[in-house]
Coordinates of N, CA and C in Angstrom, one line a residue:
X1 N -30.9 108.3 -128.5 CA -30.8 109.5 -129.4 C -30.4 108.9 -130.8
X2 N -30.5 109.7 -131.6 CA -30.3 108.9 -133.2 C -29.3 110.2 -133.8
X3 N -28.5 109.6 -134.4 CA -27.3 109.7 -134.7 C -27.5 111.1 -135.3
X4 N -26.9 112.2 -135.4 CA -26.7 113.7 -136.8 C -27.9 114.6 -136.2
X5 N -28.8 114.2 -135.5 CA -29.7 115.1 -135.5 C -30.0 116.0 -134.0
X6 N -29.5 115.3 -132.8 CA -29.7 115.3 -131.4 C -31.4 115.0 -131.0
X7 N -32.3 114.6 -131.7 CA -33.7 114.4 -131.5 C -33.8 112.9 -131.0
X8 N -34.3 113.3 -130.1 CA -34.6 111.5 -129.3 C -35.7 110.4 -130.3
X9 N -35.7 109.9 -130.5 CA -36.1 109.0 -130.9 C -37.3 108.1 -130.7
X10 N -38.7 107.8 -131.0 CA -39.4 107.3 -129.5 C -38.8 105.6 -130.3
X11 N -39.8 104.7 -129.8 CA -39.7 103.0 -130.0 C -40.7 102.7 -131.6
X12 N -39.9 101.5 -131.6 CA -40.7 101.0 -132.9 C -41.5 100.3 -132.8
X13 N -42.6 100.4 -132.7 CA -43.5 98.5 -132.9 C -44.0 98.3 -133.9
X14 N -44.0 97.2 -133.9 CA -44.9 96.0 -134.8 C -45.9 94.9 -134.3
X15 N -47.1 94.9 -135.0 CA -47.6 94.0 -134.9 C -47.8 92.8 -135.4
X16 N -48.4 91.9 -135.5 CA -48.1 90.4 -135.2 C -47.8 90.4 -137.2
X17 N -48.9 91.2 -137.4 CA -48.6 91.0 -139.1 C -47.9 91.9 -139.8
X18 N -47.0 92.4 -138.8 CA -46.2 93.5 -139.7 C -46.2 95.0 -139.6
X19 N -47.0 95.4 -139.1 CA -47.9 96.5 -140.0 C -47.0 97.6 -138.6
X20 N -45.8 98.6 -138.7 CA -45.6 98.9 -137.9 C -46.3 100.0 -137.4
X21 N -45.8 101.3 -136.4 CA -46.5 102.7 -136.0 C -47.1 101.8 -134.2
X22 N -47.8 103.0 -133.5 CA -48.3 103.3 -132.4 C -48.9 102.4 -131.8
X23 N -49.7 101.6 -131.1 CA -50.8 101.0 -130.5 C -52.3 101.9 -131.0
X24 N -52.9 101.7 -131.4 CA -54.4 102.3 -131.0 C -55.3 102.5 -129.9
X25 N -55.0 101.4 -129.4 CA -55.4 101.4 -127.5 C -54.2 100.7 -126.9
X26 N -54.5 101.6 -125.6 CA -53.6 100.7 -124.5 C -54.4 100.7 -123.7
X27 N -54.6 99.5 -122.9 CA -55.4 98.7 -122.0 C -54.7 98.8 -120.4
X28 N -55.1 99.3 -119.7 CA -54.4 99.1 -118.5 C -55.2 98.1 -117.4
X29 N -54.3 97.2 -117.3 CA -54.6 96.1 -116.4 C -54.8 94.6 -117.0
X30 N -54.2 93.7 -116.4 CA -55.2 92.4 -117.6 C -55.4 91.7 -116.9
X31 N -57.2 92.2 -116.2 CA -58.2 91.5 -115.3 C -59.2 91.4 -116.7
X32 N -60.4 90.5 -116.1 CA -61.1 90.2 -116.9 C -61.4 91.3 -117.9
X33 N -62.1 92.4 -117.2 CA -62.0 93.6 -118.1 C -61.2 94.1 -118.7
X34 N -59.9 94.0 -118.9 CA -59.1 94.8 -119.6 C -58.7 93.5 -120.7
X35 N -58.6 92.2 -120.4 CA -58.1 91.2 -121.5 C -59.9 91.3 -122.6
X36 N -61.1 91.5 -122.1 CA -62.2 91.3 -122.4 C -62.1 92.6 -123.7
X37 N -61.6 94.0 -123.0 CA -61.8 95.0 -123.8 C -60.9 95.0 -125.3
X38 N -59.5 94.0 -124.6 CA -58.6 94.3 -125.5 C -59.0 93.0 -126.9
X39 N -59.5 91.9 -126.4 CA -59.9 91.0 -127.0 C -60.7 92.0 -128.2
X40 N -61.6 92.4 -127.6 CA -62.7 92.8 -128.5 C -62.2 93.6 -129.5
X41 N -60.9 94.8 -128.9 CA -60.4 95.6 -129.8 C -59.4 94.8 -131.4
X42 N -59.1 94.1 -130.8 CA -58.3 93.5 -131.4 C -59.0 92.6 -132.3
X43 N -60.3 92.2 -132.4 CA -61.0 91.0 -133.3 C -61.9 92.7 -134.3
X44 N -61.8 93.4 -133.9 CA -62.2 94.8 -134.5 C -60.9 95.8 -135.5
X45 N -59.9 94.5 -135.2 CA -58.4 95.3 -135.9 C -57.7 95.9 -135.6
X46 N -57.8 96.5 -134.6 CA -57.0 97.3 -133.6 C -55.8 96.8 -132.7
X47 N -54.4 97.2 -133.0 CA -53.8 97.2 -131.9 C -53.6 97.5 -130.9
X48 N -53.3 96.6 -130.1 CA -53.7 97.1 -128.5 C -52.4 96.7 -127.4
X49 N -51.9 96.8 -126.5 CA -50.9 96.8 -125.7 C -51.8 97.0 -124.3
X50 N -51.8 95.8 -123.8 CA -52.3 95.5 -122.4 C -50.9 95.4 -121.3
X51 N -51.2 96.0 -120.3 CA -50.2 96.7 -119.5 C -50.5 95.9 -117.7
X52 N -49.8 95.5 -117.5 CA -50.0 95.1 -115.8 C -48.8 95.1 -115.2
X53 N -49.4 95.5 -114.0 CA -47.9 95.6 -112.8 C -48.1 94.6 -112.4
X54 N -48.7 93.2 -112.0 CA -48.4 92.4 -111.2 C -47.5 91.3 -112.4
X55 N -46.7 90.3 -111.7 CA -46.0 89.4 -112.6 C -46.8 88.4 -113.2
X56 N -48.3 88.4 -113.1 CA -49.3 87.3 -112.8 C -50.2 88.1 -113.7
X57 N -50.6 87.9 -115.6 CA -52.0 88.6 -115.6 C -53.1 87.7 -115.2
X58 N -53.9 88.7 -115.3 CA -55.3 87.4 -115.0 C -56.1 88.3 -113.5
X59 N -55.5 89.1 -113.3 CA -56.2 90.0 -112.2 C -56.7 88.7 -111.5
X60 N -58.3 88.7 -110.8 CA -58.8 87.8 -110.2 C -59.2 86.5 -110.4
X61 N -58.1 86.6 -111.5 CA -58.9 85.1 -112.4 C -57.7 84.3 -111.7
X62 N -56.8 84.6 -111.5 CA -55.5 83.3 -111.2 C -55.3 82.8 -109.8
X63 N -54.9 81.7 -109.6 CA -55.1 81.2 -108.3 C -53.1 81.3 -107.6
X64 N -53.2 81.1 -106.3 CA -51.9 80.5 -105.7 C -51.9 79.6 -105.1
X65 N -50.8 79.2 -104.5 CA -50.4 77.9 -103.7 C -49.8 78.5 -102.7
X66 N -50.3 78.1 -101.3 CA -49.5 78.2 -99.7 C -49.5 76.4 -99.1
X67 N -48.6 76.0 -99.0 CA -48.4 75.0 -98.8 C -49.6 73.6 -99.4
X68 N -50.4 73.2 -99.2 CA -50.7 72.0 -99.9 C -52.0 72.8 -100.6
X69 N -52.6 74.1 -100.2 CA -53.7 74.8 -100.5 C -53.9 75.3 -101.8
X70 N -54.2 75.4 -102.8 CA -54.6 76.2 -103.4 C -55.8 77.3 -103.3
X71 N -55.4 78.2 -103.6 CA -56.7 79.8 -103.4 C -56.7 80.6 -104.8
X72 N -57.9 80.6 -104.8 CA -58.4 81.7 -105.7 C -58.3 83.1 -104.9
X73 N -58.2 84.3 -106.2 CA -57.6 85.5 -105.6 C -59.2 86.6 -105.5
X74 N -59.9 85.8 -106.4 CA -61.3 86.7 -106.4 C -62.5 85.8 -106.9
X75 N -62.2 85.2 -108.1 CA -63.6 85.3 -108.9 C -64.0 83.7 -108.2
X76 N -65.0 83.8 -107.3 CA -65.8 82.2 -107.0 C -66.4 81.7 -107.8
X77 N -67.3 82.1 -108.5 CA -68.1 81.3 -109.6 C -68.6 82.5 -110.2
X78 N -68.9 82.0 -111.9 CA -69.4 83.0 -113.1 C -70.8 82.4 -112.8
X79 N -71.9 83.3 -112.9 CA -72.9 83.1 -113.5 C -73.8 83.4 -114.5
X80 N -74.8 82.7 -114.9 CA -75.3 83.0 -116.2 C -74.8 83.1 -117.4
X81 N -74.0 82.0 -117.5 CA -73.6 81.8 -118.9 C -74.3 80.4 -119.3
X82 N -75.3 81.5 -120.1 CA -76.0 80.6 -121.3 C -75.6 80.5 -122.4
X83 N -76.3 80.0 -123.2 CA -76.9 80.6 -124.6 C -76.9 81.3 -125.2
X84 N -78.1 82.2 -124.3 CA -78.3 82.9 -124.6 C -78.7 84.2 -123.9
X85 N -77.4 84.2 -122.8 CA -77.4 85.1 -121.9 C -76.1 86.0 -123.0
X86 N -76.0 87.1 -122.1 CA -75.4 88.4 -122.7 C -73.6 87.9 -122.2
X87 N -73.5 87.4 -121.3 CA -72.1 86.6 -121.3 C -71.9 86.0 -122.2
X88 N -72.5 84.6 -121.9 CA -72.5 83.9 -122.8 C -72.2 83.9 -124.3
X89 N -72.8 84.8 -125.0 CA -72.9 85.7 -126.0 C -71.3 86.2 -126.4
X90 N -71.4 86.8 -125.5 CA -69.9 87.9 -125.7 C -68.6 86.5 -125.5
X91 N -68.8 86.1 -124.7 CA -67.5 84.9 -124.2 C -67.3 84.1 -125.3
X92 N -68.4 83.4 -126.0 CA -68.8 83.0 -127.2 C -68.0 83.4 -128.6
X93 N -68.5 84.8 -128.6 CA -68.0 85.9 -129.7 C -66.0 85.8 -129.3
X94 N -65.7 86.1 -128.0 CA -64.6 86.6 -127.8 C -63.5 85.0 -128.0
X95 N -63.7 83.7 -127.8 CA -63.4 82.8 -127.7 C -63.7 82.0 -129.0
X96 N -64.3 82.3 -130.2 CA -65.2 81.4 -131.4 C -65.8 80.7 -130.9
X97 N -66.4 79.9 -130.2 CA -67.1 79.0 -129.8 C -66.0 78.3 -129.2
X98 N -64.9 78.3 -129.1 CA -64.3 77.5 -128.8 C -64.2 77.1 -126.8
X99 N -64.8 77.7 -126.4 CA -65.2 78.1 -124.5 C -65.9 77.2 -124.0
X100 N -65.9 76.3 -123.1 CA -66.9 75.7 -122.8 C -67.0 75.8 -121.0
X101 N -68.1 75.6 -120.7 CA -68.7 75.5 -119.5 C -69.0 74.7 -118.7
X102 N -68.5 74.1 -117.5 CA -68.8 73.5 -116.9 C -70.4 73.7 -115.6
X103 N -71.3 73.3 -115.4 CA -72.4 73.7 -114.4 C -71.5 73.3 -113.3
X104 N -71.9 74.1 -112.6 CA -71.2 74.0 -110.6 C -72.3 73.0 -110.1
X105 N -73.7 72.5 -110.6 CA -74.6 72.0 -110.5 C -75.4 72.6 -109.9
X106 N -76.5 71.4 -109.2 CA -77.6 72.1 -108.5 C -77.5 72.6 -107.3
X107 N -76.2 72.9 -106.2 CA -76.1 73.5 -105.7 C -74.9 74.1 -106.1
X108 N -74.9 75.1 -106.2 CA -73.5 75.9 -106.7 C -72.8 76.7 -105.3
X109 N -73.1 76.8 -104.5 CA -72.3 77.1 -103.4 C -73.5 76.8 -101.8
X110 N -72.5 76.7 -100.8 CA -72.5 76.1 -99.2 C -72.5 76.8 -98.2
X111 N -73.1 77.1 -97.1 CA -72.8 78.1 -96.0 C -72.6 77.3 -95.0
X112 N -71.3 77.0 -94.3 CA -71.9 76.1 -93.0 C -70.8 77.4 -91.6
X113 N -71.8 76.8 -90.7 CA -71.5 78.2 -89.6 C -70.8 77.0 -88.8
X114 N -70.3 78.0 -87.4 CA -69.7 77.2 -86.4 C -70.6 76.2 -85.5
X115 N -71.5 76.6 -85.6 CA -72.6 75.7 -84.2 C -73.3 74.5 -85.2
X116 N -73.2 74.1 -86.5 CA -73.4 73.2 -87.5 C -74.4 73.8 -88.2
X117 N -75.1 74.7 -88.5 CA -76.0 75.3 -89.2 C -75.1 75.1 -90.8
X118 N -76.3 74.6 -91.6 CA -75.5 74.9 -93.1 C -77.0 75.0 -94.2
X119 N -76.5 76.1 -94.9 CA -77.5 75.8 -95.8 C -77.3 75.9 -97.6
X120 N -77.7 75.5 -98.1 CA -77.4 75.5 -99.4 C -77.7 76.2 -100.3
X121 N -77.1 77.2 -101.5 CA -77.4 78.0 -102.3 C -77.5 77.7 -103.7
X122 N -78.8 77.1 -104.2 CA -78.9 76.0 -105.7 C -79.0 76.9 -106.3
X123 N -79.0 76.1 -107.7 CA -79.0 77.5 -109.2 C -80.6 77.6 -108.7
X124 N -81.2 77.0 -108.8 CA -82.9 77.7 -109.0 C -83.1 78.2 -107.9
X125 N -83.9 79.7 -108.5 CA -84.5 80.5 -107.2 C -85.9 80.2 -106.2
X126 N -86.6 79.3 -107.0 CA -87.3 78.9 -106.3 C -87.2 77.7 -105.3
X127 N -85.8 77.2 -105.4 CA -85.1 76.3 -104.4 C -84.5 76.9 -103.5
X128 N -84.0 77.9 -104.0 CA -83.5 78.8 -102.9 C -84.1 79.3 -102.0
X129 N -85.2 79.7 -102.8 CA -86.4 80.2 -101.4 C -87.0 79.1 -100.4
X130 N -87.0 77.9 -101.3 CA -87.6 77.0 -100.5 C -86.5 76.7 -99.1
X131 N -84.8 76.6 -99.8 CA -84.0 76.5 -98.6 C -84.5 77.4 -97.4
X132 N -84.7 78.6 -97.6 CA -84.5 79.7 -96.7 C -86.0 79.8 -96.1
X133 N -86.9 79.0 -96.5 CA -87.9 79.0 -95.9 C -88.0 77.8 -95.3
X134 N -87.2 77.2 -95.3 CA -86.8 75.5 -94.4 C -86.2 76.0 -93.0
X135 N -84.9 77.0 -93.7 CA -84.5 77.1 -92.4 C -85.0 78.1 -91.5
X136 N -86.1 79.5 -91.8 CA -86.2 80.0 -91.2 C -87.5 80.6 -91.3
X137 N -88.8 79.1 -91.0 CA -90.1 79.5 -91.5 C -91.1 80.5 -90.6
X138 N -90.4 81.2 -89.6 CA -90.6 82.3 -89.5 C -91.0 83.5 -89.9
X139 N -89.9 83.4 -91.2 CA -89.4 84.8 -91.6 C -89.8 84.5 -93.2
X140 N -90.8 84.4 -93.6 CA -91.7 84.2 -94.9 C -91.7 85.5 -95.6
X141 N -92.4 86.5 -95.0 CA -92.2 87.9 -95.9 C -91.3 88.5 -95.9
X142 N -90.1 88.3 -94.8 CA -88.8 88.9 -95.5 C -88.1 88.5 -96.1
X143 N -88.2 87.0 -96.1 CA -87.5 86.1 -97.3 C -87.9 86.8 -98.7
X144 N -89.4 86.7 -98.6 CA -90.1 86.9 -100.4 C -89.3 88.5 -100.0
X145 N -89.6 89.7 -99.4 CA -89.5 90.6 -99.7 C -87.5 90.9 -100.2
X146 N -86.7 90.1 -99.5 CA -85.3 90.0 -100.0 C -84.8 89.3 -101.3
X147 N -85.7 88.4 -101.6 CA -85.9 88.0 -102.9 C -86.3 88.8 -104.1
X148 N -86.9 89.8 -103.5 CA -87.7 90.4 -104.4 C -86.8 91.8 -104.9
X149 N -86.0 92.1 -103.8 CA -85.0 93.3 -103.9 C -84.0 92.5 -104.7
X150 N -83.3 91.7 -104.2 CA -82.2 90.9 -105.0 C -82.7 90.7 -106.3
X151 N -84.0 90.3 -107.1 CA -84.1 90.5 -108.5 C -84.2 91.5 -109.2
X152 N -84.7 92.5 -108.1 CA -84.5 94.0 -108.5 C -82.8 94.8 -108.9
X153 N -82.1 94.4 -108.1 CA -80.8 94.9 -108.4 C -80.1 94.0 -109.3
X154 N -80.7 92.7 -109.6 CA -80.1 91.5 -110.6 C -80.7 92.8 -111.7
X155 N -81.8 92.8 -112.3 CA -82.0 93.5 -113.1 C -81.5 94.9 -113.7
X156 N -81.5 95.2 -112.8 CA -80.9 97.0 -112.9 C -79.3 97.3 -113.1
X157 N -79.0 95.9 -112.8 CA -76.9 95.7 -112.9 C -76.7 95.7 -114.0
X158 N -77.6 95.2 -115.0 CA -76.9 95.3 -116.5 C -77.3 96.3 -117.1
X159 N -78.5 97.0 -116.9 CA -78.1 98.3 -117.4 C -77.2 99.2 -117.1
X160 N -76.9 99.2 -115.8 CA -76.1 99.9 -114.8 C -74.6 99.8 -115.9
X161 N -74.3 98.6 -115.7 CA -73.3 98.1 -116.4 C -72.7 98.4 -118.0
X162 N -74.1 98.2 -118.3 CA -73.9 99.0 -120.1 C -74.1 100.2 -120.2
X163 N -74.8 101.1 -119.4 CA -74.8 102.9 -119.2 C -73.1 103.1 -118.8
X164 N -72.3 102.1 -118.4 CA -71.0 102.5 -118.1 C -70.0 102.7 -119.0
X165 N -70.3 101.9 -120.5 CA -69.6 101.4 -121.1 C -69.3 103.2 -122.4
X166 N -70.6 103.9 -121.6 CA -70.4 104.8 -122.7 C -69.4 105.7 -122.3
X167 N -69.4 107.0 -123.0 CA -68.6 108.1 -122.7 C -69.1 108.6 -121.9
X168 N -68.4 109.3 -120.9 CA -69.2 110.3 -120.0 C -69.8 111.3 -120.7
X169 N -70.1 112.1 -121.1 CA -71.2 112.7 -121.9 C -72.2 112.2 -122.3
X170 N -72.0 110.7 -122.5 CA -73.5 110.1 -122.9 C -74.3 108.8 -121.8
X171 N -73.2 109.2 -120.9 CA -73.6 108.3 -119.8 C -75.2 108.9 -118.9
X172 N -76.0 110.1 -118.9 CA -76.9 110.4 -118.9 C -77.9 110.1 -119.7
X173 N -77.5 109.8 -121.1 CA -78.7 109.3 -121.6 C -79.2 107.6 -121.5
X174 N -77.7 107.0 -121.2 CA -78.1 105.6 -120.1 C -78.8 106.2 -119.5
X175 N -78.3 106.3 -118.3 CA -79.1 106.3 -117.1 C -80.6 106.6 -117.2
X176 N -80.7 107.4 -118.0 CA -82.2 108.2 -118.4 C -82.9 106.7 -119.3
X177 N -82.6 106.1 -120.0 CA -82.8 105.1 -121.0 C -82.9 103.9 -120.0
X178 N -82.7 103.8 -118.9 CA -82.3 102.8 -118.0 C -83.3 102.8 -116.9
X179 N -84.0 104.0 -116.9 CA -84.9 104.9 -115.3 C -84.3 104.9 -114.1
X180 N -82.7 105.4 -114.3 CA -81.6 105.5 -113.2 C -82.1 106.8 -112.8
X181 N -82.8 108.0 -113.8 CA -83.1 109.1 -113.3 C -84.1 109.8 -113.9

């Protein structure tokens, strides 16, 4: 309460350069998305106050320790950061150039089952296929045809994804702009 008047008082902030008054956004959470959103807000001038309950930010980005193990809590591998991919781009923008990337290489992830089956998941899709047609030259048209759905939903994710970004009221003209409907 502040002194002569009985009217509560709310808090004061400041930002990094002074400039006191409110937040302009508050960010709730600080997973990729919410440090991504507040990043952006903030290279756009905006104060921002990013908010998390756990004592850990970094949502699925941070790892732990159980005895000699370390574990990741979510994210296995990023993909498609190019150039001149739409990540890449933004991570770019969000980081100055200053980001760099390492390739997981030519195979970027492993399956091995209990009875010794293993097979391998490379960056190229047409090694991929070839895997899956090594191991299971049987099954030719369902491979191509699961290939074929998988590039389909690879495609339709980022629009999916950027129809989201809008306001709900204009989230139908995505989808409409997208042929979600």
């Amino acid at each position: 309460m502040s002194k002569g008047n009985g009217r509560a008082r709310g808090p004061k902030y400041w930002d990094k350069n002074g400039r006191d008054g409110a937040y302009d956004y508050i960010v709730i959470g600080s997973g990729m998305g919410g440090m991504t959103a507040a990043a952006m807000l903030t290279r756009l001038g905006k104060r921002v106050l990013v908010l998390e309950q756990h004592y850990v930010p970094g949502g699925f980005t941070h790892t732990f320790k159980r005895k000699k193990y370390c574990w990741d809590v979510g994210v296995h591998a990023v993909g498609e950061v190019t150039e001149h991919s739409l990540t890449g781009r933004l991570l770019k923008s969000l980081t100055h150039g200053r980001l760099s990337w390492a390739s997981l290489g030519d195979v970027y992830d492993e399956f091995h089952y209990p009875d010794g089956f293993r097979i391998d998941f490379p960056d190229s899709p047409a090694a991929f296929r070839a895997n899956l047609l090594e191991a299971f030259p049987d099954d030719a048209e369902a491979i191509d045809k699961y290939i074929a759905y998988a590039r389909e939903v690879a495609g339709a994710m980022k629009g999916y994804y950027l129809a989201r970004v809008l306001p709900p009221h204009l989230r139908r003209v995505g989808d409409i702009t997208i042929g979600r409907r």
